Short mmCIF file of C-alpha atoms in Angstrom, two decimals:
data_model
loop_
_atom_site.label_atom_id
_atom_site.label_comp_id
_atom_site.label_asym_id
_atom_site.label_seq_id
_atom_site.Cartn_x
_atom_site.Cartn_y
_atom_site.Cartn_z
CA UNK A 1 -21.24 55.44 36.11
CA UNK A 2 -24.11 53.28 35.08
CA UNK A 3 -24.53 49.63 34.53
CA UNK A 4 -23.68 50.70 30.51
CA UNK A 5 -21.33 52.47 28.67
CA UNK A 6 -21.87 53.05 24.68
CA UNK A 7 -19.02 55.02 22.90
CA UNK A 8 -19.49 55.45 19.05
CA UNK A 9 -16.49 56.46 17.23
CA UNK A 10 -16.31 56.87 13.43
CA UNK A 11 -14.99 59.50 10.94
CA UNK A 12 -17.11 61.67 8.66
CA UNK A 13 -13.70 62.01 7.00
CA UNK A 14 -13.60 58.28 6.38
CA UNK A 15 -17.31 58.56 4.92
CA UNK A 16 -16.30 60.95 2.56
CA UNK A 17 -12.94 59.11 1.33
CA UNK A 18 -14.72 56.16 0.48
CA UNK A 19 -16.74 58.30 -1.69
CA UNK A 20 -14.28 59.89 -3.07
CA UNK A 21 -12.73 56.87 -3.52
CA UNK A 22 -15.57 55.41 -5.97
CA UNK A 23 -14.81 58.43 -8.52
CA UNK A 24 -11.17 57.94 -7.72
CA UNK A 25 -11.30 54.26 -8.86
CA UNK A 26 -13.67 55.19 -12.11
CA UNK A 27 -11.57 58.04 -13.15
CA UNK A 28 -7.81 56.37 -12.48
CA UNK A 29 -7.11 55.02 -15.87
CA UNK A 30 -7.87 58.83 -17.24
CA UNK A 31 -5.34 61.36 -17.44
CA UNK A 32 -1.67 61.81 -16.24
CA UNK A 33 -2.84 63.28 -12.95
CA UNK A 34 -4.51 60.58 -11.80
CA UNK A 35 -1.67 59.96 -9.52
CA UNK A 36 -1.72 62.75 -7.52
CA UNK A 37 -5.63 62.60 -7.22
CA UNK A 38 -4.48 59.05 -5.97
CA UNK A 39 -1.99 60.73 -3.55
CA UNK A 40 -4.70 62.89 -1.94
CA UNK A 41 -6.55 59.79 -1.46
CA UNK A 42 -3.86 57.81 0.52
CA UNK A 43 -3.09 61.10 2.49
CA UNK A 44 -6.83 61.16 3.47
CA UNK A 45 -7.42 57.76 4.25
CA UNK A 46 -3.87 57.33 6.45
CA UNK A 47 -5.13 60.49 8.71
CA UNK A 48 -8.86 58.92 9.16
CA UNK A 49 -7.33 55.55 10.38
CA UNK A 50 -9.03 54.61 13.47
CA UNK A 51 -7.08 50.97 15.02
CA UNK A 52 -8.65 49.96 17.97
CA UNK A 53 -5.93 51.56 20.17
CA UNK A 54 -6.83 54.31 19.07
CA UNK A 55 -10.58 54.15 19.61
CA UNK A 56 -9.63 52.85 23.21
CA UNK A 57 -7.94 55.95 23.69
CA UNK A 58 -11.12 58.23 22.36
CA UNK A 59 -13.45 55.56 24.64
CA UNK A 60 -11.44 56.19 27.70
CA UNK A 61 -11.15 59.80 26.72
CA UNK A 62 -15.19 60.41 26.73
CA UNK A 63 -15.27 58.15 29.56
CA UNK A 64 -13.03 61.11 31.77
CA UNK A 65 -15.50 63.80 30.39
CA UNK A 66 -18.62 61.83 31.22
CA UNK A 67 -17.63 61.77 34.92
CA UNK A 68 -16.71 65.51 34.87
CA UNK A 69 -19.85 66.14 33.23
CA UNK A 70 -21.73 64.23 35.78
CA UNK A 71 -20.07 65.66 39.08
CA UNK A 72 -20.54 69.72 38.13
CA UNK A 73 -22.44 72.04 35.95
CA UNK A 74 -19.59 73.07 33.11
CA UNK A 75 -16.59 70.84 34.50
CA UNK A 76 -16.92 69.09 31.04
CA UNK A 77 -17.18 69.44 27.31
CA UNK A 78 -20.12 66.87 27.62
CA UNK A 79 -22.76 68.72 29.44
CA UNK A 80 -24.33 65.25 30.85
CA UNK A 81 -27.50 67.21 31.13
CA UNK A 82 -29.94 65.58 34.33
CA UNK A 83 -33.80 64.83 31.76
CA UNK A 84 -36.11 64.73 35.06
CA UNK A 85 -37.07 61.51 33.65
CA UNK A 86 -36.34 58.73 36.19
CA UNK A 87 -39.35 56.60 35.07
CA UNK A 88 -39.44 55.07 31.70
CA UNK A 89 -42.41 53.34 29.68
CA UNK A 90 -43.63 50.08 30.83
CA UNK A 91 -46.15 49.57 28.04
CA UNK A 92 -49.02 49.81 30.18
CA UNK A 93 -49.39 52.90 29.11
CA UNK A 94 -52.95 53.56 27.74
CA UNK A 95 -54.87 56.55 25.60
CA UNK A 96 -54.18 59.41 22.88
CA UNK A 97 -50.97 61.39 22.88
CA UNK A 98 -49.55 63.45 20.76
CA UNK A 99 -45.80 64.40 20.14
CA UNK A 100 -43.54 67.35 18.28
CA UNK A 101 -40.33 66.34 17.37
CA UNK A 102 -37.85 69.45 16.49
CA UNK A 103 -34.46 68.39 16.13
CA UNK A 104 -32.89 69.43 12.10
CA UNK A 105 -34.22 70.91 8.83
CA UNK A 106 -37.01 68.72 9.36
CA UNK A 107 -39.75 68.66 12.21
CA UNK A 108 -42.58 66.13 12.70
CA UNK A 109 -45.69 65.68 14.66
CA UNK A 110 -47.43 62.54 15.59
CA UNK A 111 -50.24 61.12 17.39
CA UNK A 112 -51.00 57.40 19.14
CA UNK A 113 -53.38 55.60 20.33
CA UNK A 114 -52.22 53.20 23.20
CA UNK A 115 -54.01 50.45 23.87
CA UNK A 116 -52.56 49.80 27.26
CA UNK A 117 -50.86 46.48 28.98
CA UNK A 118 -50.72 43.70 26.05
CA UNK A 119 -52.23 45.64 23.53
CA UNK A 120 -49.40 48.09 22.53
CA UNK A 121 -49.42 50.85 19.74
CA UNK A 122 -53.08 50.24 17.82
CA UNK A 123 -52.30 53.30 15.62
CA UNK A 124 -50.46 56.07 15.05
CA UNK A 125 -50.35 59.47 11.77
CA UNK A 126 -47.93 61.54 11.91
CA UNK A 127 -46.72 64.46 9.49
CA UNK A 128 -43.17 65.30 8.61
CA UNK A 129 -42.69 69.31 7.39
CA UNK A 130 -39.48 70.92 5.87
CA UNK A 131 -38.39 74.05 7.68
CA UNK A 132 -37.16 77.16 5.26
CA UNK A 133 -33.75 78.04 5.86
CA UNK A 134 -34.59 81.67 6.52
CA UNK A 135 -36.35 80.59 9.61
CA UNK A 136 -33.08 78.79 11.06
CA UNK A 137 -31.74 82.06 11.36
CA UNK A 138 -34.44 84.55 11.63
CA UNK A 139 -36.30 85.59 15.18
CA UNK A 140 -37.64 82.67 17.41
CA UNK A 141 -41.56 83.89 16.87
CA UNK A 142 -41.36 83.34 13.34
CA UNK A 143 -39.93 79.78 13.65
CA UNK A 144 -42.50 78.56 16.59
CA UNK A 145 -45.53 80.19 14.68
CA UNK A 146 -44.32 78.39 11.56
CA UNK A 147 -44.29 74.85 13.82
CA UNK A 148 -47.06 75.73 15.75
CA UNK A 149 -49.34 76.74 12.69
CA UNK A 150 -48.35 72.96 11.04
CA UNK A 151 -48.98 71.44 14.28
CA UNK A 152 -52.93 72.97 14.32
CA UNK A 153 -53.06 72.01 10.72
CA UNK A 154 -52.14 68.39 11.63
CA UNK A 155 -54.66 68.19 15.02
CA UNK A 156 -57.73 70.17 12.76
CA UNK A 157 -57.29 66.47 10.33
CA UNK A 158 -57.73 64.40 13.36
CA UNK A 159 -59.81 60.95 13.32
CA UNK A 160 -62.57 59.84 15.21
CA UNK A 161 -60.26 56.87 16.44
CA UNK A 162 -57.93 59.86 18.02
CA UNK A 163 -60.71 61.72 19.80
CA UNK A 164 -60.72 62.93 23.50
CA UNK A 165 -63.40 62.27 25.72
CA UNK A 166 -65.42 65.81 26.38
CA UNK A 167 -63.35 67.85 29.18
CA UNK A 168 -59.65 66.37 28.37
CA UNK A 169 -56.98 68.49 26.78
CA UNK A 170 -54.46 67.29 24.65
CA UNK A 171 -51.21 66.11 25.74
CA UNK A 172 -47.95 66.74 23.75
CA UNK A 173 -44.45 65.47 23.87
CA UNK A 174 -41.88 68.11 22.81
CA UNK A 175 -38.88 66.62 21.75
CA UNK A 176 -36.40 69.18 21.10
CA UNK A 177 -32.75 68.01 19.92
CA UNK A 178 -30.84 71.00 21.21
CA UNK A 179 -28.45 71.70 23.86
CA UNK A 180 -31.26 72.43 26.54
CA UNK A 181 -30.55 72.93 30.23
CA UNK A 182 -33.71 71.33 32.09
CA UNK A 183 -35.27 72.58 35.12
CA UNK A 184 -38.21 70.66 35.17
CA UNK A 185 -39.67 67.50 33.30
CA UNK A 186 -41.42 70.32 31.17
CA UNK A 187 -39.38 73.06 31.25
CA UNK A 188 -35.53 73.97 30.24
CA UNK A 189 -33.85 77.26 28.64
CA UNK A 190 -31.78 76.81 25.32
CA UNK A 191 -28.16 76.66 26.17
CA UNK A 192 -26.78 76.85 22.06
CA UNK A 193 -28.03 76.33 18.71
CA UNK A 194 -26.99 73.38 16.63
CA UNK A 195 -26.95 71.63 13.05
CA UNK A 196 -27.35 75.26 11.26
CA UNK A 197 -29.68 76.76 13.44
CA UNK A 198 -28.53 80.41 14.99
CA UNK A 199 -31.57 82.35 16.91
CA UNK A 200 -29.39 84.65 18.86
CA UNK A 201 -32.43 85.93 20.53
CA UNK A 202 -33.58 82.03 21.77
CA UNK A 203 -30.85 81.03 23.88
CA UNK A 204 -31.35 81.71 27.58
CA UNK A 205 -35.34 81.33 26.70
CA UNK A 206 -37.80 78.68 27.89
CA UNK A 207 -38.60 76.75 24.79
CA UNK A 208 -41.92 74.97 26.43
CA UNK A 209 -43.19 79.01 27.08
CA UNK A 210 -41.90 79.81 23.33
CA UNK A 211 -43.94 76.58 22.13
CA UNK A 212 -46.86 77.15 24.26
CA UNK A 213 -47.35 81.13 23.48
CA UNK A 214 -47.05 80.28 19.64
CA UNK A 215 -49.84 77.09 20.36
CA UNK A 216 -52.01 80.05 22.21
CA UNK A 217 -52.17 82.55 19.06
CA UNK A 218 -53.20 79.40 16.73
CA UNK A 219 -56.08 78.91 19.46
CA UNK A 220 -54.70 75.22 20.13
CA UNK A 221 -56.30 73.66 23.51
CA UNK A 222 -52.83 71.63 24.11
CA UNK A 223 -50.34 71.50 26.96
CA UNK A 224 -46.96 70.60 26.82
CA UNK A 225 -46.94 67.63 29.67
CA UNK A 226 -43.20 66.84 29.07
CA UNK A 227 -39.54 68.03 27.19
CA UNK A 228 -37.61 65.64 26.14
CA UNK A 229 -34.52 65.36 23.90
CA UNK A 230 -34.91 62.90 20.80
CA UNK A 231 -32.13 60.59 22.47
CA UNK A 232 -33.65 60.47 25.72
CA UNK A 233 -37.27 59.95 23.60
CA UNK A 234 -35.72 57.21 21.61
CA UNK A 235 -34.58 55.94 25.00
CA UNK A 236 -37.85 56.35 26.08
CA UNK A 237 -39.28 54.21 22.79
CA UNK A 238 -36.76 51.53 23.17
CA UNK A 239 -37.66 50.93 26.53
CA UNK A 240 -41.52 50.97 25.72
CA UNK A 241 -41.03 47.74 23.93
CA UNK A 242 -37.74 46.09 25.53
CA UNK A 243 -37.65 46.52 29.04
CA UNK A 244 -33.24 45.59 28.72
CA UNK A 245 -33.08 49.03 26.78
CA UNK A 246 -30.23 51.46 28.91
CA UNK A 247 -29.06 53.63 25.90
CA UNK A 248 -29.97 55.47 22.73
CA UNK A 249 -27.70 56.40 20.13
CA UNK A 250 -28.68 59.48 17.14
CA UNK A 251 -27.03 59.77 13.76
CA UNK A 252 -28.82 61.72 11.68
CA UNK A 253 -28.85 65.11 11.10
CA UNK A 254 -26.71 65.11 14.01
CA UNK A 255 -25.38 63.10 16.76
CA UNK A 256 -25.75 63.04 20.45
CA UNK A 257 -26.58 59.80 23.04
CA UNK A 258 -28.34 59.49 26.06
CA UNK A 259 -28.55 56.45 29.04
CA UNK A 260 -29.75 55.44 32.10
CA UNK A 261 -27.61 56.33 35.16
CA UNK A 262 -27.49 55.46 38.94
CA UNK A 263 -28.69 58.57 40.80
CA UNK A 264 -25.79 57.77 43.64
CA UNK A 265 -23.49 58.35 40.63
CA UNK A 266 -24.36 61.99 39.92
CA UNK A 267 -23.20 64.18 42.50
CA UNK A 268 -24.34 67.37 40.99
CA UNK A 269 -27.81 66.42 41.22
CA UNK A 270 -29.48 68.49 44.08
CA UNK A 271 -32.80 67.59 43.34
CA UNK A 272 -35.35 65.59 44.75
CA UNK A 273 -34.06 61.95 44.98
CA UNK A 274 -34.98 59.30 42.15
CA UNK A 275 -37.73 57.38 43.16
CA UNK A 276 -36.23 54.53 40.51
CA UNK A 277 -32.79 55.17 42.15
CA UNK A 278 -31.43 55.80 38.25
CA UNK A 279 -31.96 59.11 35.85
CA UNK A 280 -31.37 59.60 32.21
CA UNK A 281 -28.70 61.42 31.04
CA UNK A 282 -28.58 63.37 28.13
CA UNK A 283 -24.86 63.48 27.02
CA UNK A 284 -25.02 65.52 24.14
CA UNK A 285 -22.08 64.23 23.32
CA UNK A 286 -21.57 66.03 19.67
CA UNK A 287 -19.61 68.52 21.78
CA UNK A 288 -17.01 65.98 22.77
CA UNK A 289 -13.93 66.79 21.49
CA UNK A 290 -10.29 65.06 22.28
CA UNK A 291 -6.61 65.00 20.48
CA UNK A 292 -7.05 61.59 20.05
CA UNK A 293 -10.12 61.74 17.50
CA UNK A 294 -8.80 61.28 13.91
CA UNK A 295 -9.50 65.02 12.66
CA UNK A 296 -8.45 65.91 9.11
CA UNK A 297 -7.64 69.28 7.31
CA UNK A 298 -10.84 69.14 6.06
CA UNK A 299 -12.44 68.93 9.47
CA UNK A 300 -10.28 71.45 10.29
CA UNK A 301 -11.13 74.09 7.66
CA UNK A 302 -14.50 73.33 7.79
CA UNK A 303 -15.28 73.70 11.35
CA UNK A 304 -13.48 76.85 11.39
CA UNK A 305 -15.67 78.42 8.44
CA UNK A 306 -18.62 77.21 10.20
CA UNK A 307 -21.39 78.70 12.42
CA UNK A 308 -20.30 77.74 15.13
CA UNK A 309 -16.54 77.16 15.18
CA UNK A 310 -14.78 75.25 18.12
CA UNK A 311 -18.21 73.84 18.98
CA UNK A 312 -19.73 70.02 17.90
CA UNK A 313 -16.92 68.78 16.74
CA UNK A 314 -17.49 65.20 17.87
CA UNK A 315 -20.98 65.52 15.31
CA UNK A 316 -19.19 67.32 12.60
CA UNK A 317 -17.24 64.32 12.28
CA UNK A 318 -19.88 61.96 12.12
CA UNK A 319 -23.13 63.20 11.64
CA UNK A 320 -25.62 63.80 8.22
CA UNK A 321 -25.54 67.55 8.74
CA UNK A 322 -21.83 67.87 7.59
CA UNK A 323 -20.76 64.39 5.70
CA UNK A 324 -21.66 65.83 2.51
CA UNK A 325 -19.23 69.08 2.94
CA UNK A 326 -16.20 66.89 3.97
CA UNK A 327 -16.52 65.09 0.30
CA UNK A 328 -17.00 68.51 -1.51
CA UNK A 329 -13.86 69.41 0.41
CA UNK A 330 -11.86 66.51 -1.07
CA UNK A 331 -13.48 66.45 -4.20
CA UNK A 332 -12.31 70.19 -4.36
CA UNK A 333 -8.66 70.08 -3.69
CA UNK A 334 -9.03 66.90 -6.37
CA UNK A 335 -9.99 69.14 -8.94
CA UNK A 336 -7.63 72.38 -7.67
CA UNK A 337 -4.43 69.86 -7.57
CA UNK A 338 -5.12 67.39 -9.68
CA UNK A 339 -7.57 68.64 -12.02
CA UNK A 340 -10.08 65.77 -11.29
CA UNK A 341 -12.57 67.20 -13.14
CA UNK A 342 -10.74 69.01 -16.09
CA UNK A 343 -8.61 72.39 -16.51
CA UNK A 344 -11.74 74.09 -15.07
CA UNK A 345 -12.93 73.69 -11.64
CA UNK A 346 -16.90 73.32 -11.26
CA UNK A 347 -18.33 76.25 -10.14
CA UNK A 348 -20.76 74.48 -7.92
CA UNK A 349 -18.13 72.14 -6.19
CA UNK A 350 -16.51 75.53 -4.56
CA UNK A 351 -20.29 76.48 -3.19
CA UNK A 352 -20.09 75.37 0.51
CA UNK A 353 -22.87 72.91 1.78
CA UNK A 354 -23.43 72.27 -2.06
CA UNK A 355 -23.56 68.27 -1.64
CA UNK A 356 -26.21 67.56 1.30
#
């Protein structure tokens, strides 16, 4: 594989415990249960132990699916999906761009103004809107009218400084942090829903034609000049001002990492040849999954009662979308077996999802 291999391994699990632990440690001296809360504690924490021999094991165990991933479509659990971008920023780059960022609960849009070789970034705005959780799950037209309707609210408060000259139509960026399979820099049909979002309807679609057509109706003179995922843009970023940059690691809402790869080493990559001789790949790696990764019960129960059971495992272990569920989860069987929180349990600790 490439010049560069980064492996992150941690445990939402662990996360949790260590919160957990903090109202363990203020609560011990309370109570005759105390010692069983303690119990549950040591139980957790002894399952979420991660040695180094063990995180060899889950290195060399992504390391197998990365090269299955890279030599045919669906040979892997990591889909090691080929970006189309073989040429990253220099930071010669120079003019107004805008960029749409759609990758959680949250989505943002932004606009810069490059300056070109030596000047850099002179300015950037950018917005950052909350997405209603009825639109996660509703029909794809109402959730790209809803983005597309912020993103001509954000473009109709542009500056002077951001203007185009007469004749020029806006550029945008889509960065879309979903399992996407590409077939051109600025195309790609959604291959699943992540992080709480299910749009039956969407997958199979082109999300650049679902963009665009919503962009249309708002009467927005904009064209989509690339699709990227937010690893490969933060890829992208790094290399914009560090010209050593070969990977990007996510851990936010969820998880995934992308890096740059010898073309030579991708033999299911049919395309037209790099003219960089390298390609960035776009692991998504949240689907990895492996015996070796330090799953609990509460990883357990909670991927199967989730939406999309089986699936992400890798990110429901590590990533902001699900950290707060695994500490309801402890905190819950605390207060069932050890009555943590008094005889009665409370009623919002049993609500799933309750602690973000």
């Amino acid at each position: 594989m490439g010049r560069v291999t980064v492996v992150v391994v941690c445990c939402a699990a662990l996360a949790a415990g260590v919160a957990a632990a903090v109202v363990v440690c203020r609560r011990v001296k309370r109570g005759g249960k105390c010692g069983k809360a303690n119990g549950i504690m040591k139980e957790f924490e002894e399952k979420c132990r991660t040695p180094a021999a063990k995180l060899k094991l889950v290195a060399d165990a992504m390391t197998v699916e990365m090269h299955a991933g890279l030599a045919s479509e669906g040979g892997s659990k990591l889909k090691m999906i080929i970006s189309y971008v073989d040429n990253l920023p220099t930071g010669d780059e120079k003019g107004t761009y805008y960029a749409l960022d759609l990758g959680g609960t949250n989505f943002r849009v932004l606009r810069v103004h490059l300056g070109g070789k030596g000047v850099g970034l002179i300015n950037q705005e950018f917005a950052e809107v909350s997405i209603p959780p009825h639109l996660m799950t509703g029909t794809s037209d109402a959730l790209f009218d809803y983005i597309a309707a912020e993103l001509a609210k954000f473009v109709s408060q542009e500056s002077e400084e951001f203007k185009l000259s007469p004749g020029r139509q806006r550029e945008l960026g889509f960065t879309f942090s979903f399992p996407v399979m590409q077939t051109s820099i600025n195309t790609g049909t959604l291959v699943r829903w992540t992080k709480g979002f299910s749009i039956d309807e969407m997958v199979g679609r082109d999300v650049v034609e679902e963009l665009s057509r919503a962009m249309a109706k708002q009467g927005l003179d904009m064209s989509v000049s690339a699709l990227v995922n937010d690893t490969v843009g933060t890829l992208a970023g790094g290399r914009y001002t560090n010209k050593d940059v070969v990977a990007a690691v996510i851990l936010g809402t969820g998880s995934n990492a992308a890096y740059v790869e010898r073309a030579q080493a991708i033999p299911k990559w049919h395309g037209v040849p790099s003219k960089s001789g390298e390609m960035v790949i776009n692991m998504e790696w949240g689907n990895f999954r492996s015996s070796h990764l330090p799953l609990s019960e509460y990883d357990n129960a909670m991927d199967a009662e989730s939406l999309n059971p089986g699936e992400q495992i890798f990110e429901k272990m590590i990533s902001g979308m699900y950290l707060g569920e695994i500490v309801r989860r402890v905190l819950l069987r605390m207060a069932q077996e050890a009555a943590f929180f008094g005889d009665t349990v409370p009623p919002k600790l049993e609500v799933p999802f309750a602690l973000r």
